[in-house]
Coordinates of C-alpha atoms and ligand atoms in Angstrom, one line a residue:
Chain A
X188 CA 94.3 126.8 136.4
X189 CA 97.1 128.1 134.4
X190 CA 100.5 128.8 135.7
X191 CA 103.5 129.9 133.8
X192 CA 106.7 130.0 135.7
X193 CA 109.7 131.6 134.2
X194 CA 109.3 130.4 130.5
X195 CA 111.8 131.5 128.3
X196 CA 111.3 130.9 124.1
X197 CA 113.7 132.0 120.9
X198 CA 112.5 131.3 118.0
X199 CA 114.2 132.1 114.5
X200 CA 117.3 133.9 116.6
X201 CA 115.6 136.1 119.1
X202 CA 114.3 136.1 122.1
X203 CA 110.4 136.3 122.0
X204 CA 109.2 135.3 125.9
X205 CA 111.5 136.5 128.2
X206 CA 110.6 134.8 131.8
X207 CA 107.3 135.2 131.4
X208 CA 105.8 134.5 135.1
X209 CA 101.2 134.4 135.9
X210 CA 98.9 132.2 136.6
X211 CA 95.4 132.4 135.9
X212 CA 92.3 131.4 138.4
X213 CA 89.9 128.9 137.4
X214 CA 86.7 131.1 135.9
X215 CA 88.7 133.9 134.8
X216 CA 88.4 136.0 132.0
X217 CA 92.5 136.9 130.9
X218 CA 93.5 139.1 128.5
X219 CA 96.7 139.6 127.2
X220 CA 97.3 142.4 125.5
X221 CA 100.3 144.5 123.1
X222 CA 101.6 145.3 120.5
X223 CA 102.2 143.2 117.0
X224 CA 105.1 140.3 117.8
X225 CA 104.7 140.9 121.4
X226 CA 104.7 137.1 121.7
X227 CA 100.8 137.1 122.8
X228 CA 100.1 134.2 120.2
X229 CA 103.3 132.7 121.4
X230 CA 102.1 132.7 125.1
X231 CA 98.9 131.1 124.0
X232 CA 100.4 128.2 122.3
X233 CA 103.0 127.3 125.4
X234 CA 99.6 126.6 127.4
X235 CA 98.2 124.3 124.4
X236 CA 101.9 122.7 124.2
X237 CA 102.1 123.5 119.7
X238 CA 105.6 125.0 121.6
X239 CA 107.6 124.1 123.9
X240 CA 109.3 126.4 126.7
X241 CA 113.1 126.3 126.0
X242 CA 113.1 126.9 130.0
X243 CA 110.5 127.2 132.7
X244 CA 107.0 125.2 132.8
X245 CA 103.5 125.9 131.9
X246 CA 101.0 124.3 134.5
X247 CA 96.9 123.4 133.5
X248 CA 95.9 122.4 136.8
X249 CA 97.9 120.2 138.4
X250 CA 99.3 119.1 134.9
X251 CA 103.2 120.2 133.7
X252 CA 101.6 120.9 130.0
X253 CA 105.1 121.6 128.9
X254 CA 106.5 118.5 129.5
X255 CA 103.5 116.4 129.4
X256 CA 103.5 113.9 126.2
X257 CA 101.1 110.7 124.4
X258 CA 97.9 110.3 126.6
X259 CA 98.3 112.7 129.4
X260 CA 98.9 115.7 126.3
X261 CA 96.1 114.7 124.5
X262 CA 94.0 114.2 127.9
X263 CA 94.7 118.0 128.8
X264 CA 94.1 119.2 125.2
X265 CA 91.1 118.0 125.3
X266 CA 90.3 120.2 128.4
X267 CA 90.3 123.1 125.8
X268 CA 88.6 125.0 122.6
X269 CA 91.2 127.0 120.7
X270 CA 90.6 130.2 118.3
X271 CA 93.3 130.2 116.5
X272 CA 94.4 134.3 114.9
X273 CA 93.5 133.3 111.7
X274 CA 90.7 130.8 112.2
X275 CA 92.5 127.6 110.5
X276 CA 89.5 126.0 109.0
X277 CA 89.9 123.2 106.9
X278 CA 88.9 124.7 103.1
X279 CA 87.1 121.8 101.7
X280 CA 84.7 121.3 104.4
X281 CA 81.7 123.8 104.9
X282 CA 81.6 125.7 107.7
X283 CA 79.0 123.6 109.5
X284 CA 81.2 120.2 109.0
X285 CA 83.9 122.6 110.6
X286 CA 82.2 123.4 113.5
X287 CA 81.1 119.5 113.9
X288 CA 84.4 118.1 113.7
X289 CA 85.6 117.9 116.8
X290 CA 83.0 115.7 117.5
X291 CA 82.9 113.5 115.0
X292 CA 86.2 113.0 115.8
X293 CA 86.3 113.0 119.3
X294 CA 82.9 111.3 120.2
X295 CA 80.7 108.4 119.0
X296 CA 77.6 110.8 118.6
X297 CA 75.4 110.1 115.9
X298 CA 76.2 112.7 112.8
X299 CA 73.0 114.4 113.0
X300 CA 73.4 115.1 116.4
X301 CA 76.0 116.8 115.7
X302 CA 75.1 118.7 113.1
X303 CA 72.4 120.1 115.4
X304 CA 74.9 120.9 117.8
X305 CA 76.9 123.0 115.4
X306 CA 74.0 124.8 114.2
X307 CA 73.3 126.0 117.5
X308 CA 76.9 126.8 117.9
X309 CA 76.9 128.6 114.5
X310 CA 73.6 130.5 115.3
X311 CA 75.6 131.7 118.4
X312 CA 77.9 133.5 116.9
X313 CA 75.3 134.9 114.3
X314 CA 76.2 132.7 111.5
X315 CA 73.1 130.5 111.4
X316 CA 72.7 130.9 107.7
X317 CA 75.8 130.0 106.8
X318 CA 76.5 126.3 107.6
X319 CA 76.7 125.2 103.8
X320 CA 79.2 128.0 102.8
X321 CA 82.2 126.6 102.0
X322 CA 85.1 128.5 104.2
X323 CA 86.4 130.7 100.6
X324 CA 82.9 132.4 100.6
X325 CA 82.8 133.9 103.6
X326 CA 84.8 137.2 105.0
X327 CA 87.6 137.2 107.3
X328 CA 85.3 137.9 110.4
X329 CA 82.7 135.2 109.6
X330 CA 85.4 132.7 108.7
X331 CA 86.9 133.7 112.9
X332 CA 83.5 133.5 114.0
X333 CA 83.1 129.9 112.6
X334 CA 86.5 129.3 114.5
X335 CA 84.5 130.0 117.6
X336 CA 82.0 127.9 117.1
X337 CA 84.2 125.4 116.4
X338 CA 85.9 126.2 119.8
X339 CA 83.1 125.9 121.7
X340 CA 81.5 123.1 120.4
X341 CA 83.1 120.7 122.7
X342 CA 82.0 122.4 125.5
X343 CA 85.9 122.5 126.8
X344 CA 86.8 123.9 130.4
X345 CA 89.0 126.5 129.2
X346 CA 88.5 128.2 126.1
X347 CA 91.9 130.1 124.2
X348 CA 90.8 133.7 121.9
X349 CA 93.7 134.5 119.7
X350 CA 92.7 138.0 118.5
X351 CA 88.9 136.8 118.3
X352 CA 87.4 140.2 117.2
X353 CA 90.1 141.4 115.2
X354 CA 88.5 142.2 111.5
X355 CA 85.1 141.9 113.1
X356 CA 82.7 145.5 112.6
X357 CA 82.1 147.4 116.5
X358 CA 79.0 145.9 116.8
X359 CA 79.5 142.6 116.3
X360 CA 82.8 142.6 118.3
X361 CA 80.6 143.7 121.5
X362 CA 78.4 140.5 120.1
X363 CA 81.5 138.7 121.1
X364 CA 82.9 140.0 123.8
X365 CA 79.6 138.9 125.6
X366 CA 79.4 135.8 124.1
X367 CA 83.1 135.1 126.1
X368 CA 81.3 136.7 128.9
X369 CA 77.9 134.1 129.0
X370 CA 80.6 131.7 128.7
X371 CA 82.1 132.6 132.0
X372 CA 79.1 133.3 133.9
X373 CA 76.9 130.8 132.8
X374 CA 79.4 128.1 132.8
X375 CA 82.3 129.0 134.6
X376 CA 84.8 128.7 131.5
X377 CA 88.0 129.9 131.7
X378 CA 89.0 132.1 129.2
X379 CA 91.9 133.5 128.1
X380 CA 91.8 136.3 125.0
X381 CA 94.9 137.6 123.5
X382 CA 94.0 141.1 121.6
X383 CA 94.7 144.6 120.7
X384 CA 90.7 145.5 121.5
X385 CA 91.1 147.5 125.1
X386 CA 87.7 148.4 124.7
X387 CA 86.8 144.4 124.7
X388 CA 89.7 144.0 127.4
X389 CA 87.9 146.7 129.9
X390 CA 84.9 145.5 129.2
X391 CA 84.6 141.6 130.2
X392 CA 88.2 141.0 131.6
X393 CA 88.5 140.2 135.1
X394 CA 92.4 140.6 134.9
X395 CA 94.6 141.9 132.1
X396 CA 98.2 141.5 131.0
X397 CA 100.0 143.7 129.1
X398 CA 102.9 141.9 126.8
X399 CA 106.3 143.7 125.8
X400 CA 108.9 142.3 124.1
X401 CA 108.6 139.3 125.8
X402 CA 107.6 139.9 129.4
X403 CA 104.9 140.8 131.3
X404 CA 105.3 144.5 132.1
X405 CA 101.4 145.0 134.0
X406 CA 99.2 143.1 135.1
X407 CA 96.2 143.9 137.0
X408 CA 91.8 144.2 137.2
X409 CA 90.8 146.7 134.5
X410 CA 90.5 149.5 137.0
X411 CA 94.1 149.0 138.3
X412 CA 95.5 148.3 134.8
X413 CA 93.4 151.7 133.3
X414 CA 95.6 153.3 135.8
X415 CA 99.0 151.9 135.4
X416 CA 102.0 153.7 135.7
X417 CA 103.7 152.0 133.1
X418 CA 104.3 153.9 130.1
X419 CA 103.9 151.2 127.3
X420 CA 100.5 150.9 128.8
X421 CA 99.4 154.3 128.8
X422 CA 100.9 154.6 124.7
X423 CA 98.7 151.2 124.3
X424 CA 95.5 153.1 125.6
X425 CA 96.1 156.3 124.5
X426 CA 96.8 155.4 121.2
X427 CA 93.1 153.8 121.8
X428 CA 91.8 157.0 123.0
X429 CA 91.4 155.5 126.7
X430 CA 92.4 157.9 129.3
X431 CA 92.9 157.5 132.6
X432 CA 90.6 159.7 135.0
X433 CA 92.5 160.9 137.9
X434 CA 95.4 158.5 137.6
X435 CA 98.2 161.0 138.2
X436 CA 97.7 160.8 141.7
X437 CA 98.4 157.5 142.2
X438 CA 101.5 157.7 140.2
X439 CA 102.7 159.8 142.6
X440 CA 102.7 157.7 145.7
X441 CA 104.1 154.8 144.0
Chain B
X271 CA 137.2 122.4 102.9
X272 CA 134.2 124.6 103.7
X273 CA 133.0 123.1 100.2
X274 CA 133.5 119.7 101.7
X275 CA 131.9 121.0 105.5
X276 CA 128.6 121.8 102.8
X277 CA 128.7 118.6 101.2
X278 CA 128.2 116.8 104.5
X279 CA 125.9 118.7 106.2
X280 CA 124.0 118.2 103.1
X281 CA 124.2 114.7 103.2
X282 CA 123.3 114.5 107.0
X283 CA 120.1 116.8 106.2
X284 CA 119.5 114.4 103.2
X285 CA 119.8 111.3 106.0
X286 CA 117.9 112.6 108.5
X287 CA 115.4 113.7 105.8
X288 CA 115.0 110.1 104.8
X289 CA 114.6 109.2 108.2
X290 CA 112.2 111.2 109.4
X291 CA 109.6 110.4 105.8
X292 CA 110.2 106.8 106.9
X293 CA 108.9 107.1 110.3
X294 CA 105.9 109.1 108.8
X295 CA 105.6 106.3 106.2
X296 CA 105.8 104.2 109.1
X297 CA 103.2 106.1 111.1
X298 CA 101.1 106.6 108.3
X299 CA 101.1 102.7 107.4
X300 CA 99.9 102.1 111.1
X301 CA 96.9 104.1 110.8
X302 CA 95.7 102.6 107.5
X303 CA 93.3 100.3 110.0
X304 CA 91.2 103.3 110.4
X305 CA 90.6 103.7 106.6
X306 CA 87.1 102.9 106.5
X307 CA 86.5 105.0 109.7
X308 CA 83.6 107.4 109.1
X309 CA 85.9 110.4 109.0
X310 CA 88.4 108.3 106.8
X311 CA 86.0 106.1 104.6
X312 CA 84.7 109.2 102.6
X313 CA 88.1 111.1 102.3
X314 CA 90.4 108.4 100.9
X315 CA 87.6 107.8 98.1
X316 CA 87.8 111.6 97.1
X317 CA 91.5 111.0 96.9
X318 CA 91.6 108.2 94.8
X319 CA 88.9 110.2 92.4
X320 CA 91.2 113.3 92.6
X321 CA 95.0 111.5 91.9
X322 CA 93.5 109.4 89.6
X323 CA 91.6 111.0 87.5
X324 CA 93.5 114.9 87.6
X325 CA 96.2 113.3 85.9
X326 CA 94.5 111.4 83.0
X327 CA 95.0 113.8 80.5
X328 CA 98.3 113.9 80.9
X329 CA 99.2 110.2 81.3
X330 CA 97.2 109.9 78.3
X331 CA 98.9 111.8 76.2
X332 CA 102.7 111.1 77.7
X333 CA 102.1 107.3 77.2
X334 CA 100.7 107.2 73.8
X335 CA 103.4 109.2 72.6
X336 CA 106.2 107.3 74.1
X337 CA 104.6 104.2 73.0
X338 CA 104.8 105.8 69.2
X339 CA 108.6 107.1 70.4
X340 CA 109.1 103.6 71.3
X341 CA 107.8 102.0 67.9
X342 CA 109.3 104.5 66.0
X343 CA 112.9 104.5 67.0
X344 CA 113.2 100.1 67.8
X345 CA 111.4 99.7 64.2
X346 CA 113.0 101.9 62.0
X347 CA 116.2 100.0 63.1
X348 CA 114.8 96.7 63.2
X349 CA 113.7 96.8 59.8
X350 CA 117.2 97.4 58.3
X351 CA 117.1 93.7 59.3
X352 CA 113.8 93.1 58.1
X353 CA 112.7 92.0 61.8
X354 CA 110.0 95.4 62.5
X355 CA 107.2 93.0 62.7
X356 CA 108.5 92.6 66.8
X357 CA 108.3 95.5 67.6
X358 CA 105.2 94.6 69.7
X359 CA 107.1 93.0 71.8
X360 CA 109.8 95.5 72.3
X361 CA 107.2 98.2 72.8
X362 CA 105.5 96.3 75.5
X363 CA 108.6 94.7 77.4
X364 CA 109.8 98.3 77.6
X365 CA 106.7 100.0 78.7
X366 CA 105.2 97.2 81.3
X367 CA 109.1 96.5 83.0
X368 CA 110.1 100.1 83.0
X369 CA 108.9 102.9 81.3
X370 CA 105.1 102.5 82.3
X371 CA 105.2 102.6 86.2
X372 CA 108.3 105.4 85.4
X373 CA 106.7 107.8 83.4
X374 CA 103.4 107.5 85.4
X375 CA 105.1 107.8 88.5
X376 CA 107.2 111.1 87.3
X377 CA 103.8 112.5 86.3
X378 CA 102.1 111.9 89.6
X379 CA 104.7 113.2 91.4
X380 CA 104.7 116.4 89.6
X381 CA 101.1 116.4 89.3
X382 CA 99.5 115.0 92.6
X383 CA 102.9 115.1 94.9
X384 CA 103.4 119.0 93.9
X385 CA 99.3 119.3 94.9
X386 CA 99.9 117.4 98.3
X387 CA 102.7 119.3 99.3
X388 CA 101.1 122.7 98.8
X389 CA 98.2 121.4 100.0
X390 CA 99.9 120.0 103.5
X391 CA 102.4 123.3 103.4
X392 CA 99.6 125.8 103.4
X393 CA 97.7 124.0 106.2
X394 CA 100.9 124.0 108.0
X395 CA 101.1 127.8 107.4
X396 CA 97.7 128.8 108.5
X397 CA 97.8 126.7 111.7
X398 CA 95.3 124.0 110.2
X399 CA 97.5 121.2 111.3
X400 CA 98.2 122.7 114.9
X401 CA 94.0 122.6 114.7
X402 CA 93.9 119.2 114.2
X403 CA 96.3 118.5 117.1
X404 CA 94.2 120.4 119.8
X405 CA 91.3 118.4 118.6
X406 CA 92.9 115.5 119.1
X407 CA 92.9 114.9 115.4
X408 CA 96.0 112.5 114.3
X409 CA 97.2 115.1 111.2
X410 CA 98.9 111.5 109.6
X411 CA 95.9 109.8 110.3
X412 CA 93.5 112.4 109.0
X413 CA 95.3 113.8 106.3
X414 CA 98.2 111.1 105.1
X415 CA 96.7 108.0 105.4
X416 CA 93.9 108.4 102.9
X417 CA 96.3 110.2 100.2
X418 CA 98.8 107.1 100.9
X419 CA 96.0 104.6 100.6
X420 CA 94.4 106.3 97.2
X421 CA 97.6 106.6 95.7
X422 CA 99.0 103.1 96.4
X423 CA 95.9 101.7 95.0
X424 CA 95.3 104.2 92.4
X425 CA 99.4 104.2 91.0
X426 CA 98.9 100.4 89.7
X427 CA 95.8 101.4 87.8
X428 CA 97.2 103.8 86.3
X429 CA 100.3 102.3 85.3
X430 CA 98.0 99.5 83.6
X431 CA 96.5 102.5 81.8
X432 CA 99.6 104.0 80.6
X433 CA 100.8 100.5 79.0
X434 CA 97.4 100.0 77.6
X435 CA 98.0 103.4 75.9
X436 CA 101.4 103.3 74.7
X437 CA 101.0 100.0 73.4
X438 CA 98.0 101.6 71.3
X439 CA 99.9 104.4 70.2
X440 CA 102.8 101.5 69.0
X441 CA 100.1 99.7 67.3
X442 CA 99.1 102.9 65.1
X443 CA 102.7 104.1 64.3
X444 CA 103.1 100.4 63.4
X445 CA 100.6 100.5 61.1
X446 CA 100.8 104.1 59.9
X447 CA 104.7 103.8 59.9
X448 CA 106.1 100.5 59.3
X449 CA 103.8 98.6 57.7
X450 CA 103.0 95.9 60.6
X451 CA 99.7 94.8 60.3
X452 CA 97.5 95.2 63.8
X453 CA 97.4 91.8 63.8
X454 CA 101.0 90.8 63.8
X455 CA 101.3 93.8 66.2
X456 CA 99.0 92.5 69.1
X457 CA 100.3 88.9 68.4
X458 CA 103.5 89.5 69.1
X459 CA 102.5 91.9 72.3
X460 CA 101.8 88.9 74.1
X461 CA 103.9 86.4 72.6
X462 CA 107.4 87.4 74.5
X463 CA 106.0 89.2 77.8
X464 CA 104.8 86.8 80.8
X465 CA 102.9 88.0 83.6
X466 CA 106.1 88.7 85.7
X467 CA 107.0 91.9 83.5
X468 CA 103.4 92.9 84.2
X469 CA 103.0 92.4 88.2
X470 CA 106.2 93.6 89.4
X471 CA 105.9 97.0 86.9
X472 CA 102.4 97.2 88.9
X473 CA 104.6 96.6 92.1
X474 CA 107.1 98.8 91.0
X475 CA 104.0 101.3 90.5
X476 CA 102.7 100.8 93.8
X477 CA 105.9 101.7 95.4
X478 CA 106.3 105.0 93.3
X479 CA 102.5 105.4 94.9
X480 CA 104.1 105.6 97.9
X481 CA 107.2 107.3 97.7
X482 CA 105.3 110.2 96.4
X483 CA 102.9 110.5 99.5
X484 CA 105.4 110.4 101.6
X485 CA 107.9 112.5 100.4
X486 CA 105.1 114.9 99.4
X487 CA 103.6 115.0 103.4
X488 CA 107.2 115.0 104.7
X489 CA 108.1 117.8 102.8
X490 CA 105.0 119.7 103.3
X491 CA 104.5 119.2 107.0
X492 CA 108.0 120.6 107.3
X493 CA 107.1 124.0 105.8
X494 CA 108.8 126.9 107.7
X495 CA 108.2 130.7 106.8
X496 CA 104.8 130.9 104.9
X497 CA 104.2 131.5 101.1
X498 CA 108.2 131.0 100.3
X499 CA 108.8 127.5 102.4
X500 CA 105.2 126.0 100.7
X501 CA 107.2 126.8 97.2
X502 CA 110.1 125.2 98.5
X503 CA 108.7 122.3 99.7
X504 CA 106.3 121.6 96.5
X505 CA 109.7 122.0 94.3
X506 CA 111.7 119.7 96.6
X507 CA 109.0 117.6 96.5
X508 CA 109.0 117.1 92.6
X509 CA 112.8 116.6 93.0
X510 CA 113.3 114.3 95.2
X511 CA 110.6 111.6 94.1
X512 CA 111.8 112.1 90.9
X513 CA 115.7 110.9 92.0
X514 CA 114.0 108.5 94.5
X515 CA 111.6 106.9 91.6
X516 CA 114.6 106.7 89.4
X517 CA 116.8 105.0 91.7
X518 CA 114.2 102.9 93.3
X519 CA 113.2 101.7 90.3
X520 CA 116.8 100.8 89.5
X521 CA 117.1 98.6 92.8
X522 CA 113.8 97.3 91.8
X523 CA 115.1 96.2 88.6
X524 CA 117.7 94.3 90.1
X525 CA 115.6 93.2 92.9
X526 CA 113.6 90.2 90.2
X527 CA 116.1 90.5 87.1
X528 CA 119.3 88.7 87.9
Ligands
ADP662 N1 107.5 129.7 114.5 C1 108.2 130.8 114.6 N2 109.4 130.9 114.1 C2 110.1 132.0 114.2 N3 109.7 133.1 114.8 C3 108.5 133.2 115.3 C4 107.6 132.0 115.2 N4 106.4 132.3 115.8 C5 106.5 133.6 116.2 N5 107.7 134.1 115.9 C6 108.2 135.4 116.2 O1 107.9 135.7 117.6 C7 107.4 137.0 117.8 C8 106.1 137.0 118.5 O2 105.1 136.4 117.7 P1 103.6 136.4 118.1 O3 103.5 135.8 119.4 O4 102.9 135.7 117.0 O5 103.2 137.9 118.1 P2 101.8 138.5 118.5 O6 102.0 139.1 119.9 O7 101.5 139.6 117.5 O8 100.8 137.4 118.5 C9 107.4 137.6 116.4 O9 108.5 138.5 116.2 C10 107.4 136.5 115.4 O10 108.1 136.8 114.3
MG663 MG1 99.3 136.9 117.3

């Protein structure tokens, strides 16, 4: 579904993806994980085409996003919902007309159509109430949550988190996490979460990556990556307080 | 040499600058079809509302004082010669050719240009406009178009609003001042100015309109590193409309006074 072959990205004088090489199955749940400026949000926007590869390609289905321009970009953008890290909301619309705009942009649908769709979206991720607020009034985690909705709201084939419950409290984070998870099961959505969350990566991922400086040092199921050799990803869960049961073993016929 | 090497890199950046706002003015002029769009139609009205009626204050003030600058310094010296009664007519050949669409346009620059561009910066900065792209929402469509469509229309307004008050304030130092009666005044307000001076200062307004938008969204969509590049490119913005303005309106000038 998504395939990144050798891509290779500087940006402001160093190098921040360094032949970064996966490809994701259709109905997958992928997390990318690591540290701050690991280049997790820079993965994500290779596969959305906001940046361009300075080598190597980024695939959507049988689609070269990377070099894909004019109709065809636009036609495989529209195959997705993005969550951008810090929501991007527009702040003179309220958070319903957010959520709804995608549509009214997109799609002839009457207007209160859609505001009955993004009701439902916004009462998805808890925020039924707050469809009048404007985007200033509410708290980082709501304003994210609105980004969601938003994301969803098209009802795109494959869905990009950046960071989605970052800022959010424990239990609304799990609120999340199986909200990506209905997503999958229920409509086979293809998601792919970038995050620091292990606790949200073990618990709904079907395959994780871990990021470092630029390339892809693991990559693996939950139970294979929990057990990873790799010592960047045993100081990432660690510093989590995840420990790996009865992983020294394995180590040792590796 | 290295200071010659800075010069021209400067004035390549300066070209290609120029370039690229034209192709957004371009771009943006395309999309003006879809101003009375349902997502369009109800945006571009707030704009107008907002660049036109933000600045009032200002404008008021700025033009009725030039307009008294204007009677003061042309009648003191006119009436060595005992001719003060025209200065109605200097007052409002001045302010309709030149100094109305100037001064308004140098106050909407640093009023609504400076807004646009921090506006258009900070929605670079916190990803709004990369947003809009994945929804397949045309950022010049959605967000330059109505500002370049309020502003052209709303510029020759409020250029007829700025002469209307300068002249006023000439009327009352006139009066206050030199001893020319209202009367005389407003006669001689009309006698010497045709219609020309008006429309092409409303022309010359309309352009200012638009060289503000664009250099405003050009500057602002190119914001680079957060907080610090949306200051630079709301100061840049005030700069450089304010030297385009000027030398526009030169060349404009020229353009219908041989
Ligand atoms: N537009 C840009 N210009 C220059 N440097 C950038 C840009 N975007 C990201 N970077 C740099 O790339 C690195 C990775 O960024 P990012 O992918 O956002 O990190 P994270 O893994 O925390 O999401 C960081 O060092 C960041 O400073
Ligand atoms: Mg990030």
């Amino acid at each position: 579904m998504i395939r990144f072959e050798k891509v290779h990205k500087r940006l402001g004088g160093r190098t921040v993806l360094d032949g970064v090489d996966f490809e994701i199955a259709p109905g997958e749940t992928f997390f990318i994980v690591g540290t701050s400026g690991a280049g997790k949000s820079v993965s994500l926007k290779h596969m959305v085409r906001l940046l361009t590869p300075d080598s190597g390609r980024v695939w959507i289905g049988d689609d070269c996003v990377s070099e894909a321009r004019g109709r065809l970009l636009e036609k495989i953008r529209t195959r997705f919902g993005v969550l951008f890290q810090g929501a991007a909301l527009l702040n003179w619309m309220c958070a319903g007309d957010n959520v709804g705009l995608p549509l009214l942009e997109r799609t002839n649908r009457p207007e209160e159509e859609i505001e009955a769709l993004a009701r439902e979206k916004l009462a998805l991720v808890g925020l039924e109430t707050a469809y009048d607020k404007m985007p200033g009034e509410l708290s980082g985690g709501m304003r994210k949550r609105v980004g969601l909705a938003r994301a969803i709201i098209t009802s795109p084939e494959i869905i990009l988190y950046d960071e989605p419950t970052s800022g959010l409290d424990p239990v609304t984070s799990r609120s999340i996490d199986q909200l990506i998870d209905n997503l999958r099961q229920g409509l086979g959505v293809t998601s792919v979460v970038v995050t620091h969350d292990m606790h949200s990566a073990l618990a709904i991922a079907t395959r994780i990556a871990m990021l470092d400086a630029g390339r892809i040092v693991e990559l693996g199921t939950p139970a294979e990556f929990i057990k990873s050799p790799n010592e960047k990803v045993q100081q990432f869960l660690q510093a989590q307080y995840i420990t790996q049961r009865g992983a020294w073993e394995k180590t040792g016929t590796l | 040499m290295n200071a010659w090497a800075r010069l021209g890199r400067q004035v390549l950046t300066a070209l290609r600058d120029t370039g690229r706002a034209l192709v957004l003015l371009a771009e943006a002029t395309s999309q003006v079809v879809f101003v009375f769009s349902r997502q369009n139609r109800s945006d571009t009205l707030h704009q107008m509302f907002v660049s036109g009626i933000k600045s009032l204050g200002v404008i008021t003030v700025v033009a009725f004082f030039t307009g008294m600058i204007l009677a003061l310094q042309t009648g003191l010296e006119m009436r060595r010669y005992g001719q003060e009664v025209y200065i109605g007519s200097v007052v409002t050949l001045v302010l309709l050719r030149e100094m109305g669409p100037f001064m308004t346009g140098l106050i909407i620059a640093a009023s609504v240009g400076s807004a646009i561009a921090a506006q258009m910066g900070t929605m670079v900065v916190s990803e709004e406009i990369s947003a809009l792209e994945i929804m397949g929402i045309n950022p010049v469509r959605f967000l330059v178009m109505p500002r370049l469509v309020a502003l052209a229309v709303m510029m020759p307004f409020l250029t007829l609003y700025t002469n209307a008050i300068g002249i006023l304030g000439g009327a009352i130092v006139g009066y206050t001042q030199l001893d020319v009666s209202f009367i005389a005044y407003f006669d001689n307000c009309t006698r010497y100015a045709e219609n020309k001076d008006l429309l092409v200062g409303l022309f010359k307004a309309f352009v200012f309109g638009v060289i503000v938008v664009t250099v405003a969204c050009h500057q602002g969509f190119a914001t680079t590193e957060g907080a610090v590049g949306v200051g630079r490119a709301t100061r840049r913005t005030v700069i450089i409309s304010f030297l385009t303005i000027l030398t526009m309106g030169y060349f404009l000038t020229r353009m219908f006074y041989k």
